C-alpha positions as a printed Julia matrix, in Angstrom:
649×3 Matrix{Float64}:
 -141.81   -97.65  68.45
 -138.26   -97.97  69.75
 -136.45  -101.28  69.74
 -133.96  -100.26  72.4
 -132.25   -97.34  74.09
 -128.92   -97.93  75.79
 -126.42   -95.76  77.62
 -122.84   -96.91  78.13
 -119.45   -95.42  78.83
 -116.62   -95.29  76.32
 -114.83   -97.85  78.45
 -117.54  -100.41  77.65
 -119.6   -100.29  80.87
 -123.36  -100.43  80.21
 -124.99   -97.99  82.64
 -128.63   -98.35  81.61
 -130.63  -100.1   78.9
 -134.27  -100.04  77.79
 -135.68  -102.73  75.49
 -138.97  -101.84  73.84
 -139.43  -105.09  71.9
 -139.75  -108.46  73.54
 -136.92  -110.8   72.8
 -133.5   -111.88  73.99
 -131.16  -109.31  75.46
 -128.66  -110.05  72.68
 -131.03  -108.42  70.15
 -129.54  -105.0   70.93
 -126.01  -106.28  71.54
 -125.1   -107.03  67.91
 -126.17  -103.62  66.49
 -124.39  -101.71  69.26
 -121.23  -103.78  68.77
 -121.39  -103.07  65.05
 -121.73   -99.35  65.82
 -118.7    -99.43  68.1
 -116.62  -101.45  65.67
 -117.5    -99.6   62.45
 -118.05   -96.01  63.66
 -116.65   -95.2   67.08
 -113.39   -97.13  66.8
 -112.84   -96.12  63.18
 -113.37   -92.38  63.82
 -116.38   -92.14  61.51
 -118.56   -90.02  63.74
 -119.39   -87.41  61.11
 -122.95   -88.73  60.77
 -125.17   -89.23  63.81
 -126.92   -92.3   62.35
 -125.79   -95.81  61.44
 -127.65   -98.59  59.6
 -127.27  -102.2   60.65
 -129.38  -104.78  58.81
 -133.04  -103.75  59.4
 -132.27  -101.24  62.17
 -131.3    -97.58  62.2
 -129.15   -96.48  65.13
 -128.82   -92.87  66.22
 -126.25   -91.91  68.78
 -124.89   -88.96  70.72
 -121.56   -88.54  72.52
 -120.96   -86.85  75.86
 -117.24   -86.11  75.86
 -117.14   -84.6   79.34
 -118.36   -87.76  81.1
 -117.27   -90.17  78.3
 -120.83   -91.44  77.69
 -122.56   -92.75  74.56
 -126.34   -92.61  74.06
 -127.72   -95.01  71.42
 -131.31   -95.51  70.26
 -132.36   -98.18  67.77
 -135.56   -98.51  65.74
 -136.76  -100.18  62.55
 -135.41   -98.68  59.34
 -138.84   -98.57  57.68
 -140.22   -96.28  60.41
 -139.98   -92.51  60.25
 -139.73   -91.33  63.85
 -139.42   -87.57  63.97
 -139.05   -87.37  67.72
 -135.86   -89.43  68.06
 -133.46   -86.46  67.99
 -135.48   -84.6   70.64
 -135.64   -87.75  72.76
 -131.87   -88.23  72.69
 -131.26   -84.6   73.67
 -133.76   -84.74  76.54
 -132.44   -88.06  77.84
 -128.89   -86.75  77.58
 -129.67   -83.71  79.74
 -131.67   -85.68  82.32
 -129.29   -88.63  82.6
 -126.2    -86.43  82.68
 -127.42   -84.54  85.76
 -128.32   -87.77  87.51
 -125.02   -89.4   86.56
 -123.07   -86.41  87.89
 -124.91   -86.5   91.21
 -124.38   -90.25  91.58
 -120.72   -89.88  90.74
 -120.22   -87.13  93.33
 -122.06   -89.06  96.06
 -120.93   -92.66  95.5
 -117.71   -92.32  93.49
 -116.44   -94.74  90.89
 -116.91   -97.91  92.94
 -120.45   -96.94  93.84
 -121.34   -96.55  90.18
 -119.79   -99.9   89.29
 -121.63  -101.75  92.07
 -124.97   -99.95  91.82
 -127.56   -99.43  89.13
 -129.44   -96.4   87.89
 -133.17   -96.13  88.46
 -133.87   -94.24  85.26
 -136.85   -96.12  83.78
 -139.62   -93.79  85.03
 -137.76   -90.7   83.89
 -137.12   -92.23  80.47
 -140.76   -93.25  79.94
 -141.86   -89.74  80.88
 -139.44   -88.19  78.37
 -140.54   -90.71  75.74
 -144.23   -89.77  76.18
 -143.4    -86.08  75.95
 -141.42   -86.6   72.76
 -144.2    -88.64  71.16
 -146.84   -86.05  72.12
 -144.73   -83.21  70.72
 -144.57   -84.97  67.35
 -148.35   -85.44  67.31
 -149.04   -81.79  68.11
 -147.35   -80.67  64.92
 -150.19   -80.7   62.4
 -149.37   -81.13  58.72
 -149.16   -77.92  56.76
 -152.51   -77.16  55.1
 -152.81   -76.12  51.47
 -153.42   -72.42  50.83
 -156.86   -71.33  49.77
 -157.48   -69.29  46.64
 -158.13   -66.17  48.71
 -154.65   -66.49  50.26
 -152.87   -66.76  46.92
 -151.31   -63.88  44.99
 -153.52   -64.53  41.97
 -156.68   -63.72  43.91
 -155.4    -60.19  44.56
 -155.15   -59.38  40.85
 -158.07   -57.72  39.1
 -159.53   -58.86  35.79
 -158.49   -55.6   34.13
 -154.82   -56.14  35.03
 -154.81   -59.56  33.35
 -156.25   -58.29  30.0
 -153.65   -57.5   27.35
 -154.43   -55.15  24.45
 -152.89   -55.58  21.03
 -149.75   -53.49  20.47
 -149.23   -52.9   24.15
 -146.17   -54.43  25.75
 -146.44   -56.25  29.08
 -145.57   -54.13  32.07
 -142.96   -56.56  33.39
 -140.94   -56.43  30.19
 -141.07   -52.66  30.11
 -139.78   -52.55  33.66
 -136.9    -54.83  32.78
 -135.96   -52.65  29.85
 -136.07   -49.6   32.04
 -133.82   -51.29  34.56
 -131.33   -52.22  31.89
 -131.42   -48.75  30.43
 -130.98   -47.09  33.8
 -127.47   -48.49  34.01
 -126.6    -46.77  30.79
 -128.2    -43.41  31.55
 -124.93   -42.18  33.01
 -123.19   -42.71  29.69
 -126.0    -41.07  27.72
 -124.21   -37.73  27.88
 -121.39   -39.11  25.78
 -123.65   -39.47  22.75
 -125.1    -36.03  23.35
 -121.66   -34.35  23.26
 -120.93   -35.4   19.67
 -123.73   -33.84  17.6
 -121.37   -32.97  14.76
 -120.3    -36.59  14.27
 -123.84   -37.93  14.46
 -125.09   -35.41  11.9
 -123.89   -37.3    8.81
 -125.93   -40.28   9.94
 -129.06   -38.25   9.5
 -128.29   -37.91   5.78
 -127.68   -41.6    5.27
 -130.48   -42.77   7.49
 -133.68   -40.78   6.96
 -135.66   -39.85  10.05
 -138.14   -42.39  11.2
 -141.83   -41.92  10.69
 -143.78   -40.44  13.56
 -145.51   -43.75  14.2
 -142.19   -45.62  14.38
 -140.69   -42.97  16.67
 -143.59   -43.33  19.09
 -143.11   -47.1   19.34
 -139.46   -46.76  20.38
 -138.77   -45.68  23.91
 -136.24   -43.05  24.84
 -133.74   -45.66  26.06
 -134.03   -47.67  22.83
 -133.36   -44.57  20.69
 -130.32   -43.77  22.8
 -129.02   -47.33  22.49
 -129.53   -47.26  18.69
 -127.58   -44.02  18.3
 -124.72   -45.4   20.38
 -124.51   -48.57  18.25
 -124.32   -46.52  15.04
 -121.63   -44.33  16.57
 -119.46   -47.33  17.57
 -119.9    -48.97  14.15
 -118.56   -45.85  12.48
 -115.58   -45.7   14.81
 -114.75   -49.37  14.2
 -114.82   -48.95  10.4
 -112.31   -46.12  10.64
 -110.04   -48.11  12.97
 -109.83   -51.16  10.71
 -108.08   -49.2    7.93
 -105.37   -47.83  10.21
 -104.77   -51.07  12.1
 -103.89   -53.14   9.06
 -100.37   -54.46   9.56
  -97.93   -54.31   6.64
  -96.86   -57.54   5.0
  -93.6    -58.94   6.29
  -90.72   -58.35   3.94
  -89.02   -61.68   4.61
  -91.01   -64.89   4.64
  -90.18   -67.92   6.73
  -88.23   -70.69   5.18
  -90.33   -73.62   4.12
  -89.77   -77.05   5.65
  -88.79   -78.21   9.14
  -85.35   -78.58  10.56
  -84.58   -81.61  12.71
  -84.23   -80.79  16.4
  -80.88   -81.63  17.97
  -80.98   -82.43  21.67
  -78.0    -81.23  23.66
  -77.8    -84.31  25.91
  -79.06   -86.78  23.33
  -77.25   -89.54  21.47
  -75.69   -88.22  18.29
  -75.81   -91.66  16.67
  -79.49   -91.94  15.7
  -78.96   -95.31  14.03
  -78.8    -96.94  17.44
  -82.48   -96.09  18.0
  -83.69   -97.17  14.55
  -85.52  -100.51  14.75
  -87.52  -100.16  11.55
  -85.37  -102.74   9.7
  -85.74  -105.39  12.39
  -86.97  -108.7   10.99
  -87.44  -110.54  14.28
  -91.17  -109.59  14.51
  -91.54  -110.77  18.1
  -89.78  -114.13  17.61
  -88.03  -114.85  20.89
  -85.62  -117.28  19.28
  -84.03  -114.66  17.04
  -84.12  -111.83  19.6
  -80.74  -111.05  21.18
  -80.34  -112.13  24.77
  -80.95  -109.34  27.25
  -78.26  -108.39  29.73
  -79.63  -107.44  33.15
  -77.88  -105.09  35.5
  -78.81  -106.18  39.02
  -77.96  -102.75  40.44
  -80.52  -101.11  38.14
  -83.18  -103.8   38.57
  -82.9   -104.16  42.34
  -81.77  -100.72  43.46
  -80.35  -101.09  46.98
  -77.98  -104.06  47.2
  -77.69  -103.83  51.01
  -81.34  -104.7   51.54
  -82.5   -107.84  53.3
  -83.95  -110.29  50.72
  -87.65  -110.98  51.11
  -88.3   -108.19  53.59
  -91.05  -105.66  52.96
  -89.9   -102.37  54.46
  -92.25   -99.84  56.02
  -93.05   -96.62  54.26
  -90.83   -93.86  55.63
  -91.23   -90.12  55.59
  -88.63   -87.62  56.71
  -90.23   -84.63  58.4
  -88.4    -81.4   59.06
  -87.94   -80.57  62.71
  -89.94   -77.38  62.88
  -91.81   -75.66  65.6
  -95.52   -76.39  65.71
  -97.61   -73.85  63.93
  -99.58   -72.88  67.01
  -96.4    -72.12  68.98
  -95.02   -69.63  66.46
  -95.59   -66.01  67.47
  -96.41   -63.71  64.55
  -95.96   -60.03  65.28
  -98.63   -57.83  63.73
  -96.99   -54.66  62.4
 -100.16   -52.62  62.91
 -100.14   -53.25  66.65
  -97.57   -51.7   69.0
  -94.94   -54.02  70.34
  -95.05   -55.07  73.99
  -91.92   -55.34  76.06
  -90.92   -58.92  76.77
  -90.28   -58.38  80.43
  -93.56   -56.69  81.3
  -96.96   -58.02  82.19
  -98.12   -57.45  78.61
  -95.71   -60.1   77.37
  -97.02   -62.6   79.91
 -100.64   -61.98  78.98
  -99.76   -62.07  75.29
  -98.22   -65.51  75.76
 -101.32   -66.74  77.58
 -103.64   -65.36  74.94
 -105.7    -68.09  73.27
 -105.26   -70.6   76.09
 -108.33   -72.41  77.35
 -108.34   -72.8   81.08
 -110.53   -75.47  82.7
 -113.54   -74.89  80.46
 -115.54   -77.07  78.15
 -114.88   -76.75  74.46
 -117.81   -75.49  72.42
 -118.46   -75.71  68.72
 -117.89   -71.97  68.33
 -114.38   -72.36  69.78
 -113.46   -74.98  67.2
 -115.18   -73.65  64.07
 -112.34   -71.45  62.85
 -109.69   -74.1   63.54
 -111.75   -76.85  61.9
 -112.28   -74.7   58.82
 -108.51   -74.28  58.44
 -107.99   -78.02  59.01
 -110.58   -78.85  56.36
 -108.9    -76.6   53.79
 -105.53   -78.12  54.72
 -106.81   -81.66  54.18
 -108.35   -80.78  50.81
 -105.06   -79.17  49.75
 -103.29   -82.43  50.64
 -105.51   -84.36  48.18
 -108.14   -85.62  50.64
 -111.58   -85.85  49.03
 -113.72   -82.83  49.94
 -116.64   -84.82  51.37
 -114.33   -86.95  53.48
 -112.49   -83.87  54.79
 -115.82   -82.42  55.94
 -116.79   -85.69  57.63
 -113.42   -85.96  59.37
 -113.7    -82.44  60.79
 -117.28   -83.12  61.86
 -116.17   -86.3   63.62
 -113.39   -84.45  65.45
 -115.86   -81.73  66.49
 -118.25   -84.3   67.98
 -115.35   -86.02  69.68
 -114.12   -82.82  71.36
 -117.37   -80.92  71.98
 -117.92   -80.58  75.71
 -114.48   -81.92  76.63
 -112.75   -80.08  79.49
 -109.36   -78.73  78.44
 -106.25   -78.22  80.5
 -104.99   -74.83  81.62
 -102.04   -74.46  79.22
 -103.59   -76.01  76.11
 -104.56   -74.14  72.96
 -107.61   -74.98  70.92
 -105.48   -75.36  67.79
 -103.13   -77.9   69.34
 -106.03   -79.87  70.82
 -107.94   -80.07  67.54
 -104.77   -80.93  65.6
 -103.86   -83.69  68.05
 -107.37   -85.15  67.9
 -107.31   -85.05  64.1
 -103.94   -86.83  63.99
 -105.23   -89.58  66.28
 -108.33   -89.98  64.12
 -106.27   -90.24  60.92
 -103.95   -92.86  62.4
 -106.97   -94.84  63.6
 -108.52   -94.71  60.13
 -105.36   -96.01  58.46
 -105.08   -98.89  60.93
 -106.91  -101.76  59.21
 -109.73  -103.63  60.89
 -108.31  -106.87  59.48
 -104.61  -107.11  58.74
 -103.75  -108.86  55.47
 -100.72  -111.1   56.07
 -100.12  -112.5   52.62
  -97.14  -114.72  53.5
  -99.03  -116.41  56.32
 -102.05  -116.98  54.06
  -99.82  -118.49  51.35
  -98.3   -120.93  53.85
 -101.81  -121.84  55.03
 -102.79  -122.61  51.43
  -99.66  -124.76  51.06
 -100.82  -126.96  53.92
 -104.03  -127.63  52.0
 -102.0   -128.3   48.83
 -103.63  -125.62  46.72
 -102.36  -122.39  45.16
 -103.09  -119.03  46.76
 -104.96  -116.88  44.19
 -104.73  -113.07  44.05
 -106.75  -110.99  41.56
 -105.75  -107.44  40.6
 -108.36  -104.96  39.36
 -108.52  -101.23  38.74
 -108.95   -98.54  36.12
 -106.72   -98.03  33.11
 -103.12   -96.96  33.58
 -102.8    -97.2   37.36
  -99.93   -99.73  37.24
 -101.53  -103.14  37.76
  -99.01  -105.13  35.7
  -95.99  -103.27  37.09
  -96.97  -103.78  40.71
  -97.94  -107.38  39.98
  -94.32  -107.89  38.91
  -93.08  -106.22  42.13
  -95.24  -108.5   44.26
  -94.01  -111.49  42.24
  -90.41  -110.53  43.0
  -91.23  -110.18  46.72
  -92.89  -113.61  46.78
  -89.98  -115.24  44.93
  -87.49  -113.82  47.41
  -89.56  -115.39  50.19
  -89.24  -118.78  48.51
  -92.64  -119.09  46.79
  -93.16  -120.03  43.15
  -95.48  -117.79  41.15
  -97.69  -118.34  38.12
  -98.84  -115.14  36.37
 -102.18  -115.46  34.55
 -102.4   -113.03  31.62
 -106.14  -112.29  31.73
 -105.82  -108.87  30.14
 -106.87  -110.03  26.69
 -107.96  -106.59  25.5
 -105.08  -104.1   25.75
 -102.49  -104.35  23.02
  -99.11  -105.33  24.43
 -100.44  -106.54  27.79
  -99.27  -110.13  27.3
  -95.89  -108.99  25.95
  -95.41  -106.76  28.97
  -95.97  -109.69  31.36
  -93.73  -111.88  29.22
  -90.91  -109.32  29.57
  -91.4   -109.16  33.35
  -91.34  -112.96  33.55
  -88.11  -113.2   31.56
  -86.53  -110.48  33.67
  -87.57  -112.06  36.99
  -86.2   -115.46  35.91
  -82.9   -113.8   34.99
  -82.67  -112.25  38.47
  -83.61  -115.56  40.17
  -81.98  -118.27  38.13
  -83.35  -121.82  38.38
  -79.89  -122.98  39.55
  -80.35  -120.93  42.72
  -83.64  -122.72  43.51
  -82.76  -126.34  42.84
  -83.4   -126.19  39.11
  -86.99  -124.96  39.54
  -88.34  -122.06  37.5
  -89.77  -119.68  40.09
  -92.09  -117.66  37.85
  -94.0   -118.64  34.72
  -96.56  -116.94  32.51
  -99.84  -118.59  31.56
 -101.27  -116.91  28.46
 -103.75  -117.72  25.71
 -103.41  -114.62  23.57
 -105.96  -111.89  22.96
 -109.72  -111.84  22.51
 -110.39  -114.78  24.85
 -112.65  -115.04  27.9
 -110.69  -113.78  30.91
 -112.66  -115.87  33.42
 -111.9   -119.06  31.45
 -108.17  -118.26  31.24
 -108.05  -117.63  35.01
 -109.77  -120.95  35.7
 -107.33  -122.83  33.46
 -104.36  -121.06  35.08
 -105.51  -122.03  38.6
 -105.97  -125.65  37.51
 -102.52  -125.64  35.85
 -100.94  -124.19  39.01
 -102.56  -126.89  41.15
 -101.24  -129.64  38.89
  -97.74  -128.16  38.58
  -97.38  -127.31  42.28
  -97.2   -123.51  42.11
  -97.64  -121.69  45.4
  -99.26  -118.44  44.2
 -101.35  -117.45  41.17
 -101.42  -113.72  40.33
 -104.3   -112.87  37.98
 -103.82  -109.72  35.9
 -107.08  -108.22  34.56
 -107.79  -105.55  31.99
 -108.16  -101.96  33.12
 -111.71  -100.68  33.0
 -113.57   -97.55  33.98
 -115.89   -97.81  36.95
 -118.93   -96.74  34.87
 -118.51   -99.4   32.16
 -121.27  -101.88  33.03
 -120.33  -104.7   30.56
 -116.69  -104.77  31.67
 -117.65  -104.61  35.35
 -120.0   -107.56  34.77
 -117.12  -109.51  33.24
 -114.91  -108.71  36.25
 -117.63  -109.8   38.67
 -117.98  -113.03  36.68
 -114.23  -113.7   36.86
 -114.2   -113.24  40.64
 -117.42  -115.22  41.21
 -116.3   -118.18  39.08
 -112.72  -118.48  40.37
 -113.25  -117.37  44.03
 -109.77  -115.88  44.59
 -108.34  -115.71  48.09
 -107.53  -112.01  47.8
 -109.02  -109.27  45.59
 -106.75  -106.21  45.4
 -107.85  -102.86  44.01
 -104.95  -100.96  42.43
 -105.34   -97.2   42.78
 -103.2    -94.15  42.16
 -101.97   -91.83  44.87
 -102.29   -88.93  42.41
 -106.09   -88.69  42.49
 -108.31   -87.26  45.22
 -112.08   -87.3   44.75
 -111.75   -89.66  41.8
 -110.22   -92.37  44.03
 -113.37   -92.42  46.16
 -115.61   -92.69  43.11
 -113.53   -95.5   41.61
 -113.38   -97.56  44.78
 -117.06   -97.15  45.65
 -118.27   -98.04  42.16
 -115.93  -101.03  41.84
 -117.19  -102.37  45.16
 -120.81  -101.72  44.21
 -120.39  -103.32  40.77
 -118.91  -106.48  42.28
 -121.9   -106.7   44.62
 -124.54  -105.93  41.98
 -123.25  -108.12  39.16
 -122.43  -111.14  41.28
 -124.98  -113.95  41.39
 -123.9   -115.19  44.83
 -125.84  -114.33  47.98
 -122.65  -113.18  49.69
 -120.64  -111.59  46.86
 -116.88  -111.18  47.01
 -115.88  -107.56  47.37
 -112.51  -105.82  47.41
 -110.27  -107.11  50.21
 -107.37  -104.67  50.05
 -105.75  -101.76  48.23
 -102.46  -101.38  46.37
 -101.55   -97.67  46.3
  -99.22   -96.92  43.39
  -97.08   -93.92  42.33
  -96.64   -92.86  45.93
  -93.22   -91.35  45.17
  -94.71   -88.75  42.81
  -96.9    -86.83  45.27
  -94.43   -85.48  47.86
  -96.58   -84.79  50.95
 -100.0    -84.81  49.2
 -100.89   -88.23  50.57
 -104.62   -87.64  50.99
 -105.62   -90.42  48.59
 -104.56   -92.97  51.22
 -107.02   -91.43  53.7
 -109.81   -91.2   51.12
 -109.54   -94.82  49.99
 -109.27   -96.26  53.49
 -112.04   -94.11  54.95
 -114.65   -94.9   52.31
 -114.44   -98.72  52.42
 -112.5    -99.57  55.62
 -110.19  -101.72  53.47
 -106.49  -101.9   54.37
 -103.71  -100.66  52.12
 -101.68  -103.84  51.67
  -98.86  -102.58  49.43
  -97.49   -99.16  48.47
  -95.57   -98.68  45.23
  -92.82   -96.05  45.44
  -90.53   -96.38  42.4
  -89.48   -98.12  39.2
  -87.45  -101.08  40.47
  -88.69  -104.44  41.74
  -87.61  -103.57  45.28
  -89.75  -100.41  45.43
  -92.57  -102.06  47.34
  -93.49  -100.93  50.85
  -96.01  -101.63  53.56
  -98.09   -98.73  54.82
  -96.85   -96.9   57.9
  -99.85   -94.99  59.29
  -97.81   -92.57  61.38
  -95.53   -91.68  58.45
  -98.53   -90.93  56.23
 -100.21   -88.79  58.9
  -96.95   -86.92  59.5
  -96.74   -86.08  55.81
 -100.42   -85.13  55.74
 -100.28   -82.75  58.69
  -97.11   -81.02  57.52
  -97.77   -77.37  56.69
């Protein structure tokens, strides 16, 4: 039984609605709004179904008239006639809608209503009856099986007789080698000595071997003899001069000749900060561009070469005769491939979509997501009427670019500075937790975000909750000392802008984070950045510990740090991290990942597909992009720049 069936335009006008279950009219409003918000607006139309709470929604798009057909039913039901019902209703309603539009125009449609209930109920009854007519497939009887056709004599095996199937297989294998059987027959003189060494087989043994087996045996003996003769001649003589024993030290051409400068083996400081020499910081090296505006987070930029579009380039085929430019042939050659006032079909787009899919996969987009993107574009364009001077390639490429930009635009923008100021009004620190797999750059990008927050006038407390990896606390201690040297307390009224809260190794990370948040509240810090240990997405104990840390401390923002170098792996990491936080959390509404930090973006050139993969799979925004080695190499995502790099040939 259907819960509802609604038809509306892409502009938001509801043309007709059927409600099969008694209840308020808003019962079908929330699922349809969720479908529009999560699928249609986010360009995720690859699948024709969508689940919302206890309902399953199936939909179909009519791109010519800009209509959307949506049917909703309970998830526990298996209704086999829903697809047929949507197709039938689409055909019937489309004809009626076209006639109404031609007769009444736009204003008539807005002011009037469609009398479509009787037609819909008739189509619904037909669809239900068609599903009942299909009887379940009956089991075959014994007389219909292959075994019943065999006789008892064929199933009896006598001793010493080989099964017929195996004999056939041997004959098939031997048939491939029959052509080479003449080779062994042409060397009777070489095979003669073997008869002396190997006595002829007994008549009973010769009868058991088939002709192909005897031929194979003779060939093996022939090759063995040839190999024995070749080993003696192929032995290489011993080298006259042997290599000198021992290794010589390698001398680098551009290296430092004074190796004593790099020798720290005699150091007796052993990590004591009091006896360590004071570090001298070069602001030009640490900050990079000195002409930048302090505290500003620049957009990600990408310089694209000004080239002609691929579809506009004319490639001359050498096998075909050239056509004069001034003749009619040149005009028709220029117009070749143009679609003139006709509806696009799936066959028209298949070849172009296949090339687009391969292009996306080559640019590091996950394979499954590339297929879904192309499927979504196909559903978006199928049936759409094209202009006269428009190629299929340019239309599909333009639609794909629009879809990619829409995917990268976040549903909820994360404005960290505004959220920090909101937390200041409530006199509490703003807590950010970083999580991710090993080696993606969590600590490095935490230091970059700390520098950005300090330049905007906020004090930062770094909680060293990575109590597992050797050197993790020392790494954060070095970043803290370096950041304080770049922003001296004298420049901020004698206040230390960044501090490190650490308890050493082997401690409970959730307890250290709780103590750090309490310390920041008492000392008046604005932001707490919690660094966690890297862990693989399949490690259940470590994922449970991460879920515990987030559930106990309830941070304001949970950031997943991912690499731009990975493709399919990024999807697997993000999905399993999100699922682990939901499964291992004891709360009814568990905290999931709120945003993404995409690191090592400067190492991939134009293979920026990981940004599409991560955003598509979870609908989470990319908050920060790491592009270099200095503290200033932090950017905000520019969707158009990423899509430009992605679509570049």
